PDB file of C-alpha atoms in Angstrom:
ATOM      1  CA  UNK D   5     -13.652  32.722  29.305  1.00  0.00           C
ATOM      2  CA  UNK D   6     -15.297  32.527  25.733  1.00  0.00           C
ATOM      3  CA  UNK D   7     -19.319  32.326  25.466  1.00  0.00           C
ATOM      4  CA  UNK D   8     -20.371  29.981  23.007  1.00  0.00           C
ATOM      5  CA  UNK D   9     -21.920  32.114  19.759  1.00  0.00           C
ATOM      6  CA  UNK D  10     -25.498  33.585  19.566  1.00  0.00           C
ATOM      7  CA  UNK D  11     -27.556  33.999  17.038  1.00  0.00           C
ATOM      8  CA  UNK D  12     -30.182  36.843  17.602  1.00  0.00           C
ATOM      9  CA  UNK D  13     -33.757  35.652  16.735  1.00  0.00           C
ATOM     10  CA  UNK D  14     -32.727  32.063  17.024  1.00  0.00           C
ATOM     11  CA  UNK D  15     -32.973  29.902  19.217  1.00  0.00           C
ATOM     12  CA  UNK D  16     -32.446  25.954  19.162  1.00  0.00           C
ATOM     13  CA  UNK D  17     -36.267  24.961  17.837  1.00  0.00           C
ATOM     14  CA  UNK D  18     -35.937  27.574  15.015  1.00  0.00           C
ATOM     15  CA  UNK D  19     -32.226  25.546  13.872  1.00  0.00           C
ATOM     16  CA  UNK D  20     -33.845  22.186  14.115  1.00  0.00           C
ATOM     17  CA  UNK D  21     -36.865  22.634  12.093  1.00  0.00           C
ATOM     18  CA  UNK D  22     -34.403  24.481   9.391  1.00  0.00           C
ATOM     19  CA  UNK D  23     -31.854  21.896   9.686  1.00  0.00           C
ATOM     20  CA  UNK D  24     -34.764  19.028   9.075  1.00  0.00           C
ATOM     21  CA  UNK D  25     -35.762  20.860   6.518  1.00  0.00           C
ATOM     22  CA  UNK D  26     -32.493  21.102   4.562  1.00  0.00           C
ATOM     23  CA  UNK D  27     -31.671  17.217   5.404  1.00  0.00           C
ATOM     24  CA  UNK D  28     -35.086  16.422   3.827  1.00  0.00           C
ATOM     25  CA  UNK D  29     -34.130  18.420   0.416  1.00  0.00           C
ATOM     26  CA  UNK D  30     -30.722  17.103   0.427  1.00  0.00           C
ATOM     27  CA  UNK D  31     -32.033  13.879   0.364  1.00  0.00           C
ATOM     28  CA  UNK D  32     -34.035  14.137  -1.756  1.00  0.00           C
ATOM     29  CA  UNK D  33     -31.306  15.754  -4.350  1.00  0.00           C
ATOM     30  CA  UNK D  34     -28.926  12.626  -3.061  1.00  0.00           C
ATOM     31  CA  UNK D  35     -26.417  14.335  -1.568  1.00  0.00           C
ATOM     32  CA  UNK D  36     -25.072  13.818   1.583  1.00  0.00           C
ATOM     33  CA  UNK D  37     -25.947  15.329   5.064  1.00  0.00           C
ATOM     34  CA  UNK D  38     -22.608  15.696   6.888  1.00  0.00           C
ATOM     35  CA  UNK D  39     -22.666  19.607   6.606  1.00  0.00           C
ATOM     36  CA  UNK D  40     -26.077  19.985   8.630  1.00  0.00           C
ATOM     37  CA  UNK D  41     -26.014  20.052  12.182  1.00  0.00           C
ATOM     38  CA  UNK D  42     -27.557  17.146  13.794  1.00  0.00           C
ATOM     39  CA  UNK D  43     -31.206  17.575  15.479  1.00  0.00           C
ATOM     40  CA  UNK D  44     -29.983  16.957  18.964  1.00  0.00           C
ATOM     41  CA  UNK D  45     -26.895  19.152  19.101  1.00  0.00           C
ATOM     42  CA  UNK D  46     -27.230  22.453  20.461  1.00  0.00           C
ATOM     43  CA  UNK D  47     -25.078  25.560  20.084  1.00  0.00           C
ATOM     44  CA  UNK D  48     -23.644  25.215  23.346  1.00  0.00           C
ATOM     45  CA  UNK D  49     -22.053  21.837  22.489  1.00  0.00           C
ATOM     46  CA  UNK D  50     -20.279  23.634  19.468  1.00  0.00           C
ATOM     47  CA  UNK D  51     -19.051  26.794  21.108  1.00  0.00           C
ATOM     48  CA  UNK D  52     -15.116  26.199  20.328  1.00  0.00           C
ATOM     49  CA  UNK D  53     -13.034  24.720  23.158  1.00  0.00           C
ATOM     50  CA  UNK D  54     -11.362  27.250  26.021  1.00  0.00           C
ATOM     51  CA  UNK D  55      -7.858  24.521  25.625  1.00  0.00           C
ATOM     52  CA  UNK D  56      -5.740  24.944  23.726  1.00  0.00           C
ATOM     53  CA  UNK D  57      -4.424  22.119  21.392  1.00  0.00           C
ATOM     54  CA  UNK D  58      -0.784  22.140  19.604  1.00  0.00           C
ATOM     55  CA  UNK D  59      -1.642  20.542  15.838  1.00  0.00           C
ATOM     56  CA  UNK D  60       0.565  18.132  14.458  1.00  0.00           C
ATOM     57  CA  UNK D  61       1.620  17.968  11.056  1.00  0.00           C
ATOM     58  CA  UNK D  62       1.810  14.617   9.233  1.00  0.00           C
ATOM     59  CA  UNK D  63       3.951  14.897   6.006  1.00  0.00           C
ATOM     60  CA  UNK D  64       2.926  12.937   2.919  1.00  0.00           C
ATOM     61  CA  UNK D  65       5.939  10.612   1.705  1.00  0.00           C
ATOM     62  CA  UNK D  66       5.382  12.147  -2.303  1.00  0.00           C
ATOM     63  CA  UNK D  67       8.904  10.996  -4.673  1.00  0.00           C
ATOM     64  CA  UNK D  68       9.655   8.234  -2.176  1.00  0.00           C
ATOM     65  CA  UNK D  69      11.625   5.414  -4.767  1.00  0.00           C
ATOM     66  CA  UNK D  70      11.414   2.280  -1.910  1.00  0.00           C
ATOM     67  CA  UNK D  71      10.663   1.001   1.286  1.00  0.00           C
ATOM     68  CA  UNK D  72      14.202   1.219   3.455  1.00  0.00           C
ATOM     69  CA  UNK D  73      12.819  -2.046   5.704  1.00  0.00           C
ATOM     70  CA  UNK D  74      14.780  -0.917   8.564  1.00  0.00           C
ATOM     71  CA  UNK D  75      18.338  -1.875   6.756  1.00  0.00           C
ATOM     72  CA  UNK D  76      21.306  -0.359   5.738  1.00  0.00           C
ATOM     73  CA  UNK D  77      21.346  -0.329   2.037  1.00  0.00           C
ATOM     74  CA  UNK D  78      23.781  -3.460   1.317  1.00  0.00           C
ATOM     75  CA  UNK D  79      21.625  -5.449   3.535  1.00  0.00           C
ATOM     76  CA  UNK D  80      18.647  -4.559   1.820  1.00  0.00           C
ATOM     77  CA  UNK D  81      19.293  -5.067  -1.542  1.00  0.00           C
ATOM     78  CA  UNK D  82      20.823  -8.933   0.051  1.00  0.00           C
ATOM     79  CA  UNK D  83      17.011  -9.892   1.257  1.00  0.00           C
ATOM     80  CA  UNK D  84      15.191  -8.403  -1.855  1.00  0.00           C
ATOM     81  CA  UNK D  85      17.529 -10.272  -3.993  1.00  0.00           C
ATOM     82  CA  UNK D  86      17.283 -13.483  -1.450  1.00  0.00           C
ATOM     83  CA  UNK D  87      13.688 -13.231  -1.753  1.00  0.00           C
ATOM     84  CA  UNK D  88      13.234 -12.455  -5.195  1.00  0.00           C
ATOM     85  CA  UNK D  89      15.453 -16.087  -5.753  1.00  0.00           C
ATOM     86  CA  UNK D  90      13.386 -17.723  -3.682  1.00  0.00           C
ATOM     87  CA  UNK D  91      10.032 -16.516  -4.950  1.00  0.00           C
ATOM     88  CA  UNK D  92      10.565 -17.211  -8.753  1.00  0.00           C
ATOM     89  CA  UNK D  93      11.888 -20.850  -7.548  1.00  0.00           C
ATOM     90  CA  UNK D  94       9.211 -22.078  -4.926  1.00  0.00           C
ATOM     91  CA  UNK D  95       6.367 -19.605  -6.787  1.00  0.00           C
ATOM     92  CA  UNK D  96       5.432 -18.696  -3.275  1.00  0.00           C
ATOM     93  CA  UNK D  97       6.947 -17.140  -0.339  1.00  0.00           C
ATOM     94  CA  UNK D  98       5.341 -15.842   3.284  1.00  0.00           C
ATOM     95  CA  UNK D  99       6.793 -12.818   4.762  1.00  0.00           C
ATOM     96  CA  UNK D 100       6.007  -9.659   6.453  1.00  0.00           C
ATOM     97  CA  UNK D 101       3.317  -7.812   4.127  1.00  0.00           C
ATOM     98  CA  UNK D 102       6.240  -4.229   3.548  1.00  0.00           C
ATOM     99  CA  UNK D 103       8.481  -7.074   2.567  1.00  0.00           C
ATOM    100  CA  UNK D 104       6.090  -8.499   0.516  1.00  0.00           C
ATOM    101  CA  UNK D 105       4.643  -5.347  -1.669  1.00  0.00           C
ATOM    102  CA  UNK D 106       8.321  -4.403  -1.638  1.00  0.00           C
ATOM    103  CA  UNK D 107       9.345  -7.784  -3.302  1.00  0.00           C
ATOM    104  CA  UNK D 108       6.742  -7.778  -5.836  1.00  0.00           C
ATOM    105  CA  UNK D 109       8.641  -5.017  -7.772  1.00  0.00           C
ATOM    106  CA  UNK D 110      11.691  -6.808  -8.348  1.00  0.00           C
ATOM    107  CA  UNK D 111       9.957 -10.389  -9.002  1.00  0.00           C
ATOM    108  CA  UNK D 112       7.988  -8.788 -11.654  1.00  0.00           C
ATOM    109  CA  UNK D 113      10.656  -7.027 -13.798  1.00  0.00           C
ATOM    110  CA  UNK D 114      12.771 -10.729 -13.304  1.00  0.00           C
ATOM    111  CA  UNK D 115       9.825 -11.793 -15.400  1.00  0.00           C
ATOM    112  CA  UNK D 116       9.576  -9.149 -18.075  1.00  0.00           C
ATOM    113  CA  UNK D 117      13.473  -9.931 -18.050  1.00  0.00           C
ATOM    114  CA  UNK D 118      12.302 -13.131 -19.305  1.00  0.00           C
ATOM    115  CA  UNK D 119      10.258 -12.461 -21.619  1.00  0.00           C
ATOM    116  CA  UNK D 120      12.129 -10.309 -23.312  1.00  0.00           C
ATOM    117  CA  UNK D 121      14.666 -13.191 -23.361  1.00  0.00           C
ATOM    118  CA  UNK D 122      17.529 -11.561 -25.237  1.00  0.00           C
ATOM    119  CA  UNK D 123      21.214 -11.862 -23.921  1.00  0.00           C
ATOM    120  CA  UNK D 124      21.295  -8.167 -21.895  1.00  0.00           C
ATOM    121  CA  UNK D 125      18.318  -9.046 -20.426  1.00  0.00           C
ATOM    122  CA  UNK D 126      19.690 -12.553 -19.311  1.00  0.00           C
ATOM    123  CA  UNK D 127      22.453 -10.885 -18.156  1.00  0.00           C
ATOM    124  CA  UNK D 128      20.895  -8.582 -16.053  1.00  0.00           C
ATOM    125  CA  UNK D 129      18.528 -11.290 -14.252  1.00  0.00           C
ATOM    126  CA  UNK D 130      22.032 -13.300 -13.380  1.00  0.00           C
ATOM    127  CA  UNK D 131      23.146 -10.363 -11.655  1.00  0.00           C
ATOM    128  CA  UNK D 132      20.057 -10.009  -9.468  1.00  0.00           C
ATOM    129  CA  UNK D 133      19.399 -13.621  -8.768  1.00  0.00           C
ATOM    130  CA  UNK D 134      21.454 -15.978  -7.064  1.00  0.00           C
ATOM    131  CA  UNK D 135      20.880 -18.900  -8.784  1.00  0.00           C
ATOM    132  CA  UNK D 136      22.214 -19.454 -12.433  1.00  0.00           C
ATOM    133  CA  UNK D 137      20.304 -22.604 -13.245  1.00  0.00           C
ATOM    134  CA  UNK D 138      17.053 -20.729 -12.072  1.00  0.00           C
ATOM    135  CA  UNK D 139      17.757 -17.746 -14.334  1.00  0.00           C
ATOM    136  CA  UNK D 140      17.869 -20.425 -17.767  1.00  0.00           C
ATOM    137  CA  UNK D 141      14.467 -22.088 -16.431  1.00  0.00           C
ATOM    138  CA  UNK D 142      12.639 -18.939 -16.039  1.00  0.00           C
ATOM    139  CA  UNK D 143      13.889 -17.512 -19.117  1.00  0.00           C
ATOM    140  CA  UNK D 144      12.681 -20.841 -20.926  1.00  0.00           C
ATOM    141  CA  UNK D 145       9.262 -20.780 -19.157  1.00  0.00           C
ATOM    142  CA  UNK D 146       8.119 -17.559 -18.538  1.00  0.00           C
ATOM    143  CA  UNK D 147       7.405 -16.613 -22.631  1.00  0.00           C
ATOM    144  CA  UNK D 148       5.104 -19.697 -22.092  1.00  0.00           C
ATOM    145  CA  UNK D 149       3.514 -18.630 -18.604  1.00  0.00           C
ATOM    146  CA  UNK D 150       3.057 -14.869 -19.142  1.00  0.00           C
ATOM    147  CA  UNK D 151       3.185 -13.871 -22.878  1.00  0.00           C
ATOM    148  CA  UNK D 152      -0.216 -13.213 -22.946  1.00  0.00           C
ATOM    149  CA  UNK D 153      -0.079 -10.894 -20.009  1.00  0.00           C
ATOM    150  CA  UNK D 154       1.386  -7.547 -19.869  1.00  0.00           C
ATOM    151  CA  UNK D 155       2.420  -6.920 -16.560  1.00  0.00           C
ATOM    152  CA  UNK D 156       0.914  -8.167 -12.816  1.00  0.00           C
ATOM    153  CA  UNK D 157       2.808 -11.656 -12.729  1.00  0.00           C
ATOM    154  CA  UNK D 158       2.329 -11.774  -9.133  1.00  0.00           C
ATOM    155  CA  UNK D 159      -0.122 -11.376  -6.112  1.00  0.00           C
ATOM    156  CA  UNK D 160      -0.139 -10.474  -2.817  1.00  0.00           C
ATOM    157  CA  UNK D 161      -2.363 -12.376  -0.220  1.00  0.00           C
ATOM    158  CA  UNK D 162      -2.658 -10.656   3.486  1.00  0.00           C
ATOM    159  CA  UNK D 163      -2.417 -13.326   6.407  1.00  0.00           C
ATOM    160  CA  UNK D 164      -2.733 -13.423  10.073  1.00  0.00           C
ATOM    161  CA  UNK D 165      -0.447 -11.409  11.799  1.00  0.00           C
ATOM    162  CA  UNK D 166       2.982 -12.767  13.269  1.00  0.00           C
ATOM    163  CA  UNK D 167       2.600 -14.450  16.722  1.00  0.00           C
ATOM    164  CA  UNK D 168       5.689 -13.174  18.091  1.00  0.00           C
ATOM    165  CA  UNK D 169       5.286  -9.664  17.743  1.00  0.00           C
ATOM    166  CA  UNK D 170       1.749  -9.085  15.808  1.00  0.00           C
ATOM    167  CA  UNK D 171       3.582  -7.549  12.181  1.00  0.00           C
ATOM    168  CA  UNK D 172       1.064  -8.488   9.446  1.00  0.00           C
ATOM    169  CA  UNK D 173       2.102 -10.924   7.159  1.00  0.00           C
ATOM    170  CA  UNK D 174       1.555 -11.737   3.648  1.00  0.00           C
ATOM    171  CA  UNK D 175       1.778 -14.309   0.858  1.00  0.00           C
ATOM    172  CA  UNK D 176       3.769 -13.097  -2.418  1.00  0.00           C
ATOM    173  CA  UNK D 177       2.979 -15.963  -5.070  1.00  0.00           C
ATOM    174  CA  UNK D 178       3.201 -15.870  -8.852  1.00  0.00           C
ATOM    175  CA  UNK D 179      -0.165 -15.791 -10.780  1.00  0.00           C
TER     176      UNK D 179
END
């Protein structure tokens, strides 16, 4: 069995009066205490544990494009395009928060589509939303709307979480 450390010519007065001692000059320089070991904590209670513990590793998701929302790609790209349609024509949608921040993208470059306002960019917006007559109406409006601002046409607004099965919801409206 392993026997917690010792320190010869310490004992636990000695590290509490030096510990209160370096708190007291750290706070005084501002900076935080977290490194000093707390009055009432001996050096039994941080002798290193006799288990042992396997470590997980938790891998960073760094060059990830999108959000796969649990759908094969063609069904995917069917309910961002459904709810990019449906966001530009009601100016408000409520759906599950991923969905939501995942949305925004799409809604967003619609509207700098718009803006732009020449043909290639018309084209483009008919062949991501569904609707043709909705495509002319936001390319007539949205140099009106949003040609003062340079990007962040719309908002996302966190709810209460879905009843059936507690996923947290969200509100994606245009600004």
């Amino acid at each position: 069995p392993l026997s917690p450390p010792s320190l010869v010519g310490y004992d636990d007065d000695d590290m509490k009066k030096n510990c209160a001692v370096v708190v007291a000059a750290m706070a005084l320089l501002g900076v935080a205490s977290a490194f000093c070991v707390p009055a009432h904590t001996t050096l039994r209670t941080m002798a290193p544990s006799t288990t042992t513990s396997r470590t997980t590793i938790t891998m960073i998701s760094h060059r990830k494009g999108f959000k796969k929302l649990g759908k094969p790609a063609d069904q995917r790209k069917a309910l961002l395009r459904a709810l990019t349609t449906e966001c530009i024509r009601h100016g408000k949608i409520t759906t599950t928060l991923v969905r939501a921040k995942e949305v925004r993208r799409y809604v967003d470059k619609m509207i700098e589509l718009g803006k732009r306002g020449d043909l290639h960019a018309r084209r483009q917006a008919m062949a991501w939303i569904y609707d043709k007559q909705l495509v002319h109406a936001m390319f007539e409006q949205a140099p009106q709307r949003y040609g003062d601002r340079n990007g962040g046409y719309t908002r996302v607004l966190k709810t209460m979480p879905r009843r059936g099965d507690n996923s947290p919801m969200g509100i994606l409206e245009l600004v």
